[in-house]
Coordinates of C-alpha atoms and ligand atoms in Angstrom, one line a residue:
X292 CA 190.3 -186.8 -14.1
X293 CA 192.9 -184.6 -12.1
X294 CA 194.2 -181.6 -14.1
X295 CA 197.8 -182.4 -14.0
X296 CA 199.4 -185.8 -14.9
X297 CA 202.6 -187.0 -13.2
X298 CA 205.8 -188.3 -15.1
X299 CA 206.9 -191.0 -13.2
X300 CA 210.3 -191.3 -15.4
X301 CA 211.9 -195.7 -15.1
X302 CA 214.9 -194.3 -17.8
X303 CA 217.3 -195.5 -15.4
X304 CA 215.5 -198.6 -14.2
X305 CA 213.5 -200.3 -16.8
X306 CA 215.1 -198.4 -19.8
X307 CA 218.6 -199.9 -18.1
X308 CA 216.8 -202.8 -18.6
X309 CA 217.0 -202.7 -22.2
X310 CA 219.4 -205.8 -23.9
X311 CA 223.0 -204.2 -24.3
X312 CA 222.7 -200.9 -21.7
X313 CA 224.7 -200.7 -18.5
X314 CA 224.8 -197.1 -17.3
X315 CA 227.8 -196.5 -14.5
X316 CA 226.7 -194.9 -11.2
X317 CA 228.3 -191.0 -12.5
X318 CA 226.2 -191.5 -16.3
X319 CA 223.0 -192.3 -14.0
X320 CA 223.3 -189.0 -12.0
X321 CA 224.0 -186.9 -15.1
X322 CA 220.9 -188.5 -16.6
X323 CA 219.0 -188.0 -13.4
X324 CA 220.0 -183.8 -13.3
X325 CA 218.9 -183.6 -16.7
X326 CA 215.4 -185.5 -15.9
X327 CA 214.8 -183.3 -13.1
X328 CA 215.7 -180.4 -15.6
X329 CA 213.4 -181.7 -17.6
X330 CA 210.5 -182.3 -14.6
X331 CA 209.7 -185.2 -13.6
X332 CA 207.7 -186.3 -10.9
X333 CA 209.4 -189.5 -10.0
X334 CA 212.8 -191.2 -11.0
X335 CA 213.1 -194.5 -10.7
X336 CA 217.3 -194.6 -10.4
X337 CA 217.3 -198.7 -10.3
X338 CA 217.4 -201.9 -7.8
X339 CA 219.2 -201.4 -5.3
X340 CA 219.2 -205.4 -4.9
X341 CA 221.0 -206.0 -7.6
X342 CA 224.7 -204.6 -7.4
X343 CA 226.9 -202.1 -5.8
X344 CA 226.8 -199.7 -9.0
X345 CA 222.5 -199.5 -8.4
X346 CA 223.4 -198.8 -4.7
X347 CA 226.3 -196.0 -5.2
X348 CA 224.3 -194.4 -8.1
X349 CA 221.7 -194.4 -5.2
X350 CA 224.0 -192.3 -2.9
X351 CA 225.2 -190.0 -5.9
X352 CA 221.6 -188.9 -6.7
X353 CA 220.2 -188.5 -3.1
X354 CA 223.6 -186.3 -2.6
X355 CA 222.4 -184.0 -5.8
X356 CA 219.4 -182.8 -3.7
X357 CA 217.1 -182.9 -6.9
X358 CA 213.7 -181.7 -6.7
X359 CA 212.0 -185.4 -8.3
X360 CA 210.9 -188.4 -5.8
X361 CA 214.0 -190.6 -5.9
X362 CA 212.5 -194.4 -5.9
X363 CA 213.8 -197.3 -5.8
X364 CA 212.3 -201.1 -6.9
X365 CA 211.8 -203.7 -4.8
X366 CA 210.1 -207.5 -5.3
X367 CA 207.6 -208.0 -2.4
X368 CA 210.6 -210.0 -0.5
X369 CA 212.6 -208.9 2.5
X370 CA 216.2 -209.1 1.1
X371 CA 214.9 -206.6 -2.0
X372 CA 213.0 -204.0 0.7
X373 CA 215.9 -203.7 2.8
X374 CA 218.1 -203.3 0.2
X375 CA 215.7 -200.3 -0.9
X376 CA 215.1 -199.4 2.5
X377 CA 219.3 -199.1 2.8
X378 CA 219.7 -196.8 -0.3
X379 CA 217.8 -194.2 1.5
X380 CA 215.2 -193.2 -1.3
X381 CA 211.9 -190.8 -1.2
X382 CA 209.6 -194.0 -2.8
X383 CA 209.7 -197.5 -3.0
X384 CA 208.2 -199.4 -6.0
X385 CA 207.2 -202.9 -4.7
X386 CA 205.8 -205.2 -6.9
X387 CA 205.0 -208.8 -7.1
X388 CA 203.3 -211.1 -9.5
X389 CA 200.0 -211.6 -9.8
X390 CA 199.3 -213.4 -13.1
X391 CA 198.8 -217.2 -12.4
X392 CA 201.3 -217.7 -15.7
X393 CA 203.9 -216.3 -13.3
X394 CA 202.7 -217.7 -9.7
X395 CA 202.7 -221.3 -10.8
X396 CA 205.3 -221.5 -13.3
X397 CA 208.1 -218.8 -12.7
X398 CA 207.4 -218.5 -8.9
X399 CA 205.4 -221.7 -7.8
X400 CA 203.5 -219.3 -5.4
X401 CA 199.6 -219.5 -4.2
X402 CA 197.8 -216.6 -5.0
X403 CA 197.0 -217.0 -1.3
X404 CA 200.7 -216.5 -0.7
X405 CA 201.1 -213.8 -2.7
X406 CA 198.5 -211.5 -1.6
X407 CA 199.8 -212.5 2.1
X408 CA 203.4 -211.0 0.4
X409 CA 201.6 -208.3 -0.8
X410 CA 200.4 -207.0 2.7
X411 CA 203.4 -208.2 4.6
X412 CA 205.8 -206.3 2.3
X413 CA 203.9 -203.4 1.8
X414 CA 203.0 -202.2 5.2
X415 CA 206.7 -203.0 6.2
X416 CA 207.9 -200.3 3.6
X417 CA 205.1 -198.3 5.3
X418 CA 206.8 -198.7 8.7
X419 CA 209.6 -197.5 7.8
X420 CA 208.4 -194.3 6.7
X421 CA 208.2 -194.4 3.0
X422 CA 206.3 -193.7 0.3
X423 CA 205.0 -196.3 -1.4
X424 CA 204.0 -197.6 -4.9
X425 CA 202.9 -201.1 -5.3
X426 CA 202.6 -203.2 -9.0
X427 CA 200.9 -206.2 -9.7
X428 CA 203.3 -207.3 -12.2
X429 CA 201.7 -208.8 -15.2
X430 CA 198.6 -207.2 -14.1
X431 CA 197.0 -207.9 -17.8
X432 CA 197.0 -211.3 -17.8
X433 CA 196.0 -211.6 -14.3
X434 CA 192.4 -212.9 -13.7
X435 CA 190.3 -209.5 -13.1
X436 CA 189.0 -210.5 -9.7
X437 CA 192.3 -211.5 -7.7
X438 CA 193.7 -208.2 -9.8
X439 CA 191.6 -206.2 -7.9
X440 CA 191.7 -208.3 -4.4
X441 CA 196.2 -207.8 -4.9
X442 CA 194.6 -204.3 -5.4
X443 CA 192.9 -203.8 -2.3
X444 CA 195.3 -205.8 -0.9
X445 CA 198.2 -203.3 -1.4
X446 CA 196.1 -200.2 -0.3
X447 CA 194.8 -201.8 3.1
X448 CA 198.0 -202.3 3.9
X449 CA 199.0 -198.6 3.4
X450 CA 200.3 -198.1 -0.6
X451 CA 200.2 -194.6 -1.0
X452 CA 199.3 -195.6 -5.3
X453 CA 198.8 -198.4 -7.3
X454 CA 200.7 -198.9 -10.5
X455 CA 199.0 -201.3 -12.9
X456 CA 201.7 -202.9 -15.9
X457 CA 201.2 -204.4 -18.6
X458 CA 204.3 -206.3 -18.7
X459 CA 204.4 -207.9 -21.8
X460 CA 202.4 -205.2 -23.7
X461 CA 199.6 -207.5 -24.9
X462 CA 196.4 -204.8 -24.1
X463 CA 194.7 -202.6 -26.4
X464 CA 193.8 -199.1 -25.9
X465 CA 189.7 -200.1 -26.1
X466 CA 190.8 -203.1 -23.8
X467 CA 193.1 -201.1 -20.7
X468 CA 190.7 -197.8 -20.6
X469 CA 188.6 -200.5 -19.3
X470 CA 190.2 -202.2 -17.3
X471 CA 191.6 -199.2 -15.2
X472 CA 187.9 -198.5 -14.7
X473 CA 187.6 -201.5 -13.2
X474 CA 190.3 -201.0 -10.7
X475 CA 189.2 -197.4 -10.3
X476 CA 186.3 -198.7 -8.7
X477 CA 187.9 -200.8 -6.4
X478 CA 190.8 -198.5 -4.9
X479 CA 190.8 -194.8 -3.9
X480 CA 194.7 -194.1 -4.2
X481 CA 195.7 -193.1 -7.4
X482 CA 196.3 -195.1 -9.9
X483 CA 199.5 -195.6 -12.2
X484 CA 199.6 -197.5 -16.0
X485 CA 203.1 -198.8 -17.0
X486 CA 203.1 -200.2 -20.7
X487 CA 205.2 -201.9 -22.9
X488 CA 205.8 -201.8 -26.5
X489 CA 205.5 -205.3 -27.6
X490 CA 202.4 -204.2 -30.4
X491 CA 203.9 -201.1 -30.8
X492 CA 200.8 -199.5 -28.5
X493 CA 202.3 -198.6 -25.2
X494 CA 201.9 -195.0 -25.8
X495 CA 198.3 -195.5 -27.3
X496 CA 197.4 -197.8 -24.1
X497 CA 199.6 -195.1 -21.8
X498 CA 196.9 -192.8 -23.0
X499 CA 194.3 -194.6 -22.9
X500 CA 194.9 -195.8 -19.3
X501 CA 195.0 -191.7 -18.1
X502 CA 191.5 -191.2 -20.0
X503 CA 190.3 -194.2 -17.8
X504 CA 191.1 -191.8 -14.8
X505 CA 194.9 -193.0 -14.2
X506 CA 196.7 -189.9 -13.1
X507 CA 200.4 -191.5 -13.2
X508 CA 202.5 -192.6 -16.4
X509 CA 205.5 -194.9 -16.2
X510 CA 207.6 -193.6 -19.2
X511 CA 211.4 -194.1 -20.3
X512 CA 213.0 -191.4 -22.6
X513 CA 213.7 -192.9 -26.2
X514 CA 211.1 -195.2 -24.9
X515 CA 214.2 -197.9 -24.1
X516 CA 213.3 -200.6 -22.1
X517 CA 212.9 -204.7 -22.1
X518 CA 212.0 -206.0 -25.3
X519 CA 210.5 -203.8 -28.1
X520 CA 210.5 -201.1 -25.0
X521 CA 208.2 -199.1 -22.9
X522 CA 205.9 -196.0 -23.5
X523 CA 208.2 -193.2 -24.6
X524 CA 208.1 -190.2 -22.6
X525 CA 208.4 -187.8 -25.1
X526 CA 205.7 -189.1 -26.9
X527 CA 203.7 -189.7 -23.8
X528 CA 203.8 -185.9 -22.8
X529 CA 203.3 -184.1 -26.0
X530 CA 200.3 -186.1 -26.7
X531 CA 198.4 -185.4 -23.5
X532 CA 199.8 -182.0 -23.6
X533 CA 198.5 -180.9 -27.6
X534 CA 196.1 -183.9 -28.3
X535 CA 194.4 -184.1 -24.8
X536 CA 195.0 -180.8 -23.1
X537 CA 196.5 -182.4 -20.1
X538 CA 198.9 -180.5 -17.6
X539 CA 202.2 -182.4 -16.7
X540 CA 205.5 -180.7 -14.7
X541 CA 207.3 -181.2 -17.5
X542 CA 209.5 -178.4 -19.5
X543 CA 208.9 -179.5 -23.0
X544 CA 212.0 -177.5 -24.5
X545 CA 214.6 -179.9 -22.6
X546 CA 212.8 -183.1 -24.3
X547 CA 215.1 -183.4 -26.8
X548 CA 218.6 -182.3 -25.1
X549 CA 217.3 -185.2 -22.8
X550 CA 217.0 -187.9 -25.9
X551 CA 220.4 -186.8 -26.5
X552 CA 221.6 -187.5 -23.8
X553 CA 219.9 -190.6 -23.3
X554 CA 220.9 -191.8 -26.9
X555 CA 224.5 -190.8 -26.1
X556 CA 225.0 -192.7 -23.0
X557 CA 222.5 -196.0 -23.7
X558 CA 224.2 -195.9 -27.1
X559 CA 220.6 -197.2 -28.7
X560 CA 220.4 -194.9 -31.4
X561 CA 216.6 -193.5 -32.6
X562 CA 214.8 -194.7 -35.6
X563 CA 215.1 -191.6 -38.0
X564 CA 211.4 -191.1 -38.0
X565 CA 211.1 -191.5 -33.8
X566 CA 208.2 -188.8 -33.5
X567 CA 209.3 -185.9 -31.2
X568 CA 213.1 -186.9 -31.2
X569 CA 213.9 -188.7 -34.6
X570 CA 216.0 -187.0 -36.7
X571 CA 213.1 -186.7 -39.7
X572 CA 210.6 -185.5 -37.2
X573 CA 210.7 -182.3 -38.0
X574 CA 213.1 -182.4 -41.0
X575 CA 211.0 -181.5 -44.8
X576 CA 212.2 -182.5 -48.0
X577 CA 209.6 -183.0 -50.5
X578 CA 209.2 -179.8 -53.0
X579 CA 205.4 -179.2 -52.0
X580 CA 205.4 -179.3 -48.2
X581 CA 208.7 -177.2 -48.0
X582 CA 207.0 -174.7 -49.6
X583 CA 204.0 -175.3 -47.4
X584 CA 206.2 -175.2 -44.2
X585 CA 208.1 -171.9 -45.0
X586 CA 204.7 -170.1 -46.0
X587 CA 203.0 -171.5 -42.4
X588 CA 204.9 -174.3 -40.7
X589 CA 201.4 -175.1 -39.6
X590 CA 200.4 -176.7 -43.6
X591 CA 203.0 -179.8 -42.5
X592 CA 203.8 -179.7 -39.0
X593 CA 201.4 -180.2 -35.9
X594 CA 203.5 -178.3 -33.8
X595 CA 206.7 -175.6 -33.7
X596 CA 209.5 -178.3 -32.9
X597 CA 210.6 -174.8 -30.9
X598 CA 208.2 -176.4 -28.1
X599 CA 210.6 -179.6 -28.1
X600 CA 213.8 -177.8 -28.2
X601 CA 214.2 -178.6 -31.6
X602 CA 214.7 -176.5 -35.1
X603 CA 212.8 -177.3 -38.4
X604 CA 215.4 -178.9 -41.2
X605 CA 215.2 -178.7 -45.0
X606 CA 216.5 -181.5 -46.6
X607 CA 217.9 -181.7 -50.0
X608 CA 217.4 -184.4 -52.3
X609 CA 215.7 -185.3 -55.5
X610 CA 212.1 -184.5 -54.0
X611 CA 213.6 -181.2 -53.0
X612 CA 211.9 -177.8 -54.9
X613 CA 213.9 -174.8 -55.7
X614 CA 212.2 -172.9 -53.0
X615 CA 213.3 -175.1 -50.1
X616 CA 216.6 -175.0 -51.6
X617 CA 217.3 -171.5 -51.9
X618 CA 215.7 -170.7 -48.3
X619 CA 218.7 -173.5 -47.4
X620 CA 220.9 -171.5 -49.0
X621 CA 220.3 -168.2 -48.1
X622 CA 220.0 -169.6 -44.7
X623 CA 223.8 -170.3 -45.1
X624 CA 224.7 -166.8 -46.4
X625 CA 224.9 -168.1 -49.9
X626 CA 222.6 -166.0 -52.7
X627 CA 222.7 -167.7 -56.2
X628 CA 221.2 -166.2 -58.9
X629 CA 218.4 -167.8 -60.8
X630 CA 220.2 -170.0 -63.3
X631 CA 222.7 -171.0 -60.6
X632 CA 219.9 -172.1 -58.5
X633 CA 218.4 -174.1 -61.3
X634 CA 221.7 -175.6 -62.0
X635 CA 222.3 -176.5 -58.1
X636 CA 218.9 -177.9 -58.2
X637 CA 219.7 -179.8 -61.5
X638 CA 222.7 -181.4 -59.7
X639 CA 221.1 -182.2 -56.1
X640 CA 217.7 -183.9 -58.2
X641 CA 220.6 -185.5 -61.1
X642 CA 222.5 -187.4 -57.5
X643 CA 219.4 -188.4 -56.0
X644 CA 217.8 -190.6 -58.9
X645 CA 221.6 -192.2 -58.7
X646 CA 220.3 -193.4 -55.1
X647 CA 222.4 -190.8 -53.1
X648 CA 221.2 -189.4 -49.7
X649 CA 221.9 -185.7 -50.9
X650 CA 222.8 -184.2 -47.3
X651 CA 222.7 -180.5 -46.7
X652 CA 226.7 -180.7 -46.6
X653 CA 226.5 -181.7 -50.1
X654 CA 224.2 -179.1 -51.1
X655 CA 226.2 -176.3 -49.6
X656 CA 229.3 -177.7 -51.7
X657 CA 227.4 -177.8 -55.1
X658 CA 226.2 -174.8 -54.8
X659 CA 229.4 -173.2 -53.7
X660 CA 231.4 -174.8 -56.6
X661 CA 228.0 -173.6 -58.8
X662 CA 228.1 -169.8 -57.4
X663 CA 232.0 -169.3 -57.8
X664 CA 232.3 -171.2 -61.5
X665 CA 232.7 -168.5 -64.5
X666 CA 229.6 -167.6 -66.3
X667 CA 229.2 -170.5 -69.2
X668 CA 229.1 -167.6 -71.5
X669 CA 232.5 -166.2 -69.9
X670 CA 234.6 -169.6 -70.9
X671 CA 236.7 -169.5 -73.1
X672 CA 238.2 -173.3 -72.3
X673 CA 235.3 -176.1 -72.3
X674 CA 235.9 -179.9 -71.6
X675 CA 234.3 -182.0 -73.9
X676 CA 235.7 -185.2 -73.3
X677 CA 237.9 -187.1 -70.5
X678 CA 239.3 -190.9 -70.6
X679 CA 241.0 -192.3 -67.5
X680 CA 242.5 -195.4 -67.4
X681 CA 243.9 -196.6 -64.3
X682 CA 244.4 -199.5 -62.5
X683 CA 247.1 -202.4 -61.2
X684 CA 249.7 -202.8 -63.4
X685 CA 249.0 -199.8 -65.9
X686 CA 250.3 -196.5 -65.5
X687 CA 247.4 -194.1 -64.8
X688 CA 247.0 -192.0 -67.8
X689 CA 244.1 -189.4 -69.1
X690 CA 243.5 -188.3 -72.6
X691 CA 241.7 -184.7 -72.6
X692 CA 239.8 -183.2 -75.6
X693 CA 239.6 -179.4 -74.8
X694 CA 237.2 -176.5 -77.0
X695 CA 239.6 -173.6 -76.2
X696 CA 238.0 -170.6 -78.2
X697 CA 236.5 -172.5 -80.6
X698 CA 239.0 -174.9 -81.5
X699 CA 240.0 -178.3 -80.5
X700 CA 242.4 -179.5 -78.9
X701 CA 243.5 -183.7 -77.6
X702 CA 246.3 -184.6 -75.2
X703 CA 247.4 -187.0 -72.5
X704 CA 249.8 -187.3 -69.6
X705 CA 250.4 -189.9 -67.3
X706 CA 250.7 -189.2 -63.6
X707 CA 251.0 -190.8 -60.0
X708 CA 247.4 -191.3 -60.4
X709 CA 244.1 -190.6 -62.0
X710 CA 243.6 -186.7 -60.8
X711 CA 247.3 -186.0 -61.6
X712 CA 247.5 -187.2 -64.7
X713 CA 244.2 -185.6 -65.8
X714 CA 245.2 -181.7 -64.4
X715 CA 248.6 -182.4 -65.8
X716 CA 246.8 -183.2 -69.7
X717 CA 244.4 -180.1 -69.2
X718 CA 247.9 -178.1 -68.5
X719 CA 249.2 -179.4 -71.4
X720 CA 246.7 -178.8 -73.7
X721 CA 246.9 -174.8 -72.5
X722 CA 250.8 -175.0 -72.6
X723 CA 250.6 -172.3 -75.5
X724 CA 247.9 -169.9 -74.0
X725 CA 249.1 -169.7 -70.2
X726 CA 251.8 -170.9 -68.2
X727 CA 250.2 -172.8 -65.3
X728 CA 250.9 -173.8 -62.2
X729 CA 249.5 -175.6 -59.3
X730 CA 250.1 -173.7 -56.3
X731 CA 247.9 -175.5 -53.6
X732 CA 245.4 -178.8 -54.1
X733 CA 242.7 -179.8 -51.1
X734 CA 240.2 -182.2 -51.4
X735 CA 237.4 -182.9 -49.0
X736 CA 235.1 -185.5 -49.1
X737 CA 232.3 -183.5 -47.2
X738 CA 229.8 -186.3 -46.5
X739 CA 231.4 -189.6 -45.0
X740 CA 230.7 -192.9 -47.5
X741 CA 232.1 -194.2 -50.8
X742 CA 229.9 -191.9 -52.2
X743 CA 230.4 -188.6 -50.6
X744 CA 230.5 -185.8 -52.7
X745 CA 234.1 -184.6 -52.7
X746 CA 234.9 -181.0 -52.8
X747 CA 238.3 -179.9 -54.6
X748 CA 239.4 -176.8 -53.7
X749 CA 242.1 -175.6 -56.3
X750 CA 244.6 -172.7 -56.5
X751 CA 246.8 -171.9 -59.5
X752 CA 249.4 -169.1 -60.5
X753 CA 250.2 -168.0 -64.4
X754 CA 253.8 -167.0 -65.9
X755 CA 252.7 -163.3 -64.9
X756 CA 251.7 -164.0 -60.8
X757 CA 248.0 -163.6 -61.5
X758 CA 246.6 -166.2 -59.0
X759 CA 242.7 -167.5 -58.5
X760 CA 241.2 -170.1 -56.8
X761 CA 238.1 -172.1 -57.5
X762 CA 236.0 -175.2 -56.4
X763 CA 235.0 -178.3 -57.7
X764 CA 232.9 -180.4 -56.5
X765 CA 231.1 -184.1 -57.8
X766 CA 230.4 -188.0 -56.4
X767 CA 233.5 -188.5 -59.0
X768 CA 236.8 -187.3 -57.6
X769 CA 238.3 -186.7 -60.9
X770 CA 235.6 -184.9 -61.9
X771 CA 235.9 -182.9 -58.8
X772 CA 239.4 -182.1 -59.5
X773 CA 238.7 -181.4 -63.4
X774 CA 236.1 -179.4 -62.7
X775 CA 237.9 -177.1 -60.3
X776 CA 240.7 -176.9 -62.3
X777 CA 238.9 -175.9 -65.4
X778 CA 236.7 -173.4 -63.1
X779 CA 240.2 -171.8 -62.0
X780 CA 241.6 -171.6 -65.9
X781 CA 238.5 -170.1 -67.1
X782 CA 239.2 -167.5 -64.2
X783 CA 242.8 -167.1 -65.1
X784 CA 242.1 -166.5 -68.7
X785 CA 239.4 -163.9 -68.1
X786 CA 241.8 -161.8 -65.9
X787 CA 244.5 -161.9 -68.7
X788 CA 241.8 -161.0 -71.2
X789 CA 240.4 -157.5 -69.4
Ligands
KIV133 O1 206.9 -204.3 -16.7 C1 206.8 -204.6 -15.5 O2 205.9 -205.3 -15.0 C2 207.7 -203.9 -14.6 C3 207.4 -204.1 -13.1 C4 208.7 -204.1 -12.3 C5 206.5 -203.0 -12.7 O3 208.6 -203.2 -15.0
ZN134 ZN1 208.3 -202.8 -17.1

């Protein structure tokens, strides 16, 4: 097996190929600098056949002077070759059919014809001075004996390698590790393996294809392509890199800047749990394996997500421990003490049996509202009861039953709404202890969703100028709003009272 493997990257061919993508000729260069960033052996940029926009993208990536073989597709037919031939690249990827399902039904070809195709087609690209990768497409379907005569076929007639697809990703890994030892035996070029998703096993047969002796995989980024896809590159390297202790070119810290950018301009988003470049792939939420993680990263992870170009994430939620919470915190520069922390925790575990996604925005906000809230022991004014009513055709109105020192106390107001009305019957109620006034309001619903948890942000002046500020924050927007405003009276009070 030679030592190191070559990324022979279709992104911009048979990933373009996937339902819904059209790249534009300036979105396929910036993809192509970043593969070549990335390292690359080959980029297939498209088929120069097809429109103007492969062609130009052809001229725009040839000008770029990138160190990757620029290739370009062709069917074994003349009007395909010389439109690769035209565009000028370093390769040209020729293939033709070999399976009878596609001779006699799609193409209504002898196999006599095709292998004369084969040859003819071939040794022309040869001719002309280029380098030259030939598929038998639908190669696992195709009878094993007229595989490997299109085989020989192709490298008689000069293919520099031989790229062997399994177009509609039907093998298994048992069943293509042997069949590339078949064709191993009959060709000396090196061989190639190109497989599709359709089982979910393209990377698995990928794999199993270069442990056959193939020293060539055809990956897309994302693993985008026709149908359910093609073997993901990411997934593709990092395997034979950690689990088989193969050498590729590529720079494993611009993987993931690379999905990005693939994700951004395909516009197919990633399965959260994509390995190597979903957004859970390195990403920890369960109380036990956050601990684990931030004692050695080793106890839940396989690898640094460093190596990837990636960071390790804590997620809140309600499997979420106090440990990975307060590393999340401190990480943000915020250092509650230990009831605060049990009482963020309380809240974060309290929304997720309610069926919320508790995102680390949320988390931050609850624990800010948590950290800057008086002491319990420190408030003199409690809330032990609020009724809203609001609605069409009913004035909004709240009804507030306060515990101010001890005591009692029940009012309402009616407002322009629910939140007004229920500040303006908590200012009420104090009317006799403190003058106070609302000097600014902000609300901001931190996560996006019906269910975000909104953050009220509240600032409010007494009769003597003594101003504070203080945070609220709950799924509940009046609560939100009550709660900040109670947080900032309780602050008020205990200013008056030193
Ligand atoms: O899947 C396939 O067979 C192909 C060929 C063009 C190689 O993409
Ligand atoms: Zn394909």
């Amino acid at each position: 097996m030679s030592e190191v493997i070559r990324i022979f990257d279709t992104t911009l061919r048979d990933g373009e190929q996937a339902p819904g993508v059209s790249l534009t000729p300036e979105q396929k260069l910036e993809i192509a600098i970043q593969l070549d960033r990335l390292g690359v052996d080959v980029i297939e940029v498209g088929f120069p056949v097809a429109s103007e926009g492969e062609r130009k993208a052809f001229e725009l990536i040839r000008d770029a002077g990138l160190k990757a073989e620029i290739c370009a597709l062709a069917r074994a037919d003349q009007r395909d070759v010389d439109a690769a031939i035209e565009v000028e690249p370093d390769s040209i990827h020729v293939f033709y059919s070999t399976s009878d399902i596609h001779l006699k039904n799609v193409l209504g070809v002898s196999r006599n014809e095709a292998l004369e195709r084969i040859s003819r087609y071939v040794s022309y690209v040869k001719d002309h001075g280029f380098i030259c990768e030939f598929s038998p497409m639908d190669a696992t379907r195709t009878d094993l004996e007229f595989l490997k005569q299109a085989c020989w076929a192709a490298e008689e007639a000069g293919a520099d390698r031989i790229n062997i697809p399994d177009t509609v990703g039907v093998m298994t890994p048992r069943r293509m590790y042997d069949l590339i030892k078949e064709i191993r035996n009959v060709v000396r070029i090196p061989i190639s393996v190109h497989c599709h998703n359709d089982f979910g096993l393209a990377v698995a047969n990928t794999l199993a294809g270069i442990e056959a002796g193939a020293v060539q995989a055809h990956v897309t980024v994302n693993g985008i392509g026709e149908r359910a896809g093609n073997a993901a590159l990411e997934e593709v390297v990092m395997a034979l890199s950690l689990l088989y202790g193969k050498k590729t070119n590529i720079d494993a810290r611009q993987i993931y800047a690379t999905s990005q950018l693939v994700r951004r301009l395909t516009g197919i988003q990633l399965q959260p749990h994509k390995p190597i470049v979903g957004d859970n792939a390195f990403a920890h939420e369960s109380g036990i394996h956050v601990k684990g993680v931030i004692v050695d990263p080793c106890a839940f992870e396989p690898f640094n997500p460093e190596l990837v170009g990636r960071v390790r994430k804590i997620v809140a939620g309600k499997h979420a421990g106090k440990h990975g919470i307060k590393t999340m915190l401190e990480e943000s520069g915020l250092k509650p003490t230990e009831s605060q922390l049990e009482e963020i925790v309380r809240r974060v575990k309290e929304l997720g049996d309610k069926g919320k996604a508790v995102t680390d925005t949320d988390v931050l906000a609850i624990a800010r509202s948590v950290i800057e809230a008086p002491m319990e022991e420190m408030k003199a004014v409690k809330l032990e009861e609020l009724v809203v009513v609001t609605g069409t055709g009913v004035i909004p109105t709240s009804s507030v039953k306060l515990n101010v020192l001890g005591k009692e106390y029940v009012s309402a107001e009616t407002g322009v709404g629910p939140v007004d009305a229920s500040l303006k019957a908590i200012q009420r109620v104090l009317q006799n202890l403190a003058k106070i006034s609302l000097r600014e309001f902000r609300i901001e619903a931190v996560t996006g969703g019906s269910d975000a948890i909104a953050e009220v942000i509240i600032k409010v002046e007494d009769e003597t100028g003594n101003i504070v500020s203080a945070r609220g924050a709950r799924e509940d927007i009046v609560m939100a709003s009550v709660e900040a405003m109670m947080n900032a009276i309780n602050k008020l009070l205990a200013k008056k009272m030193r």
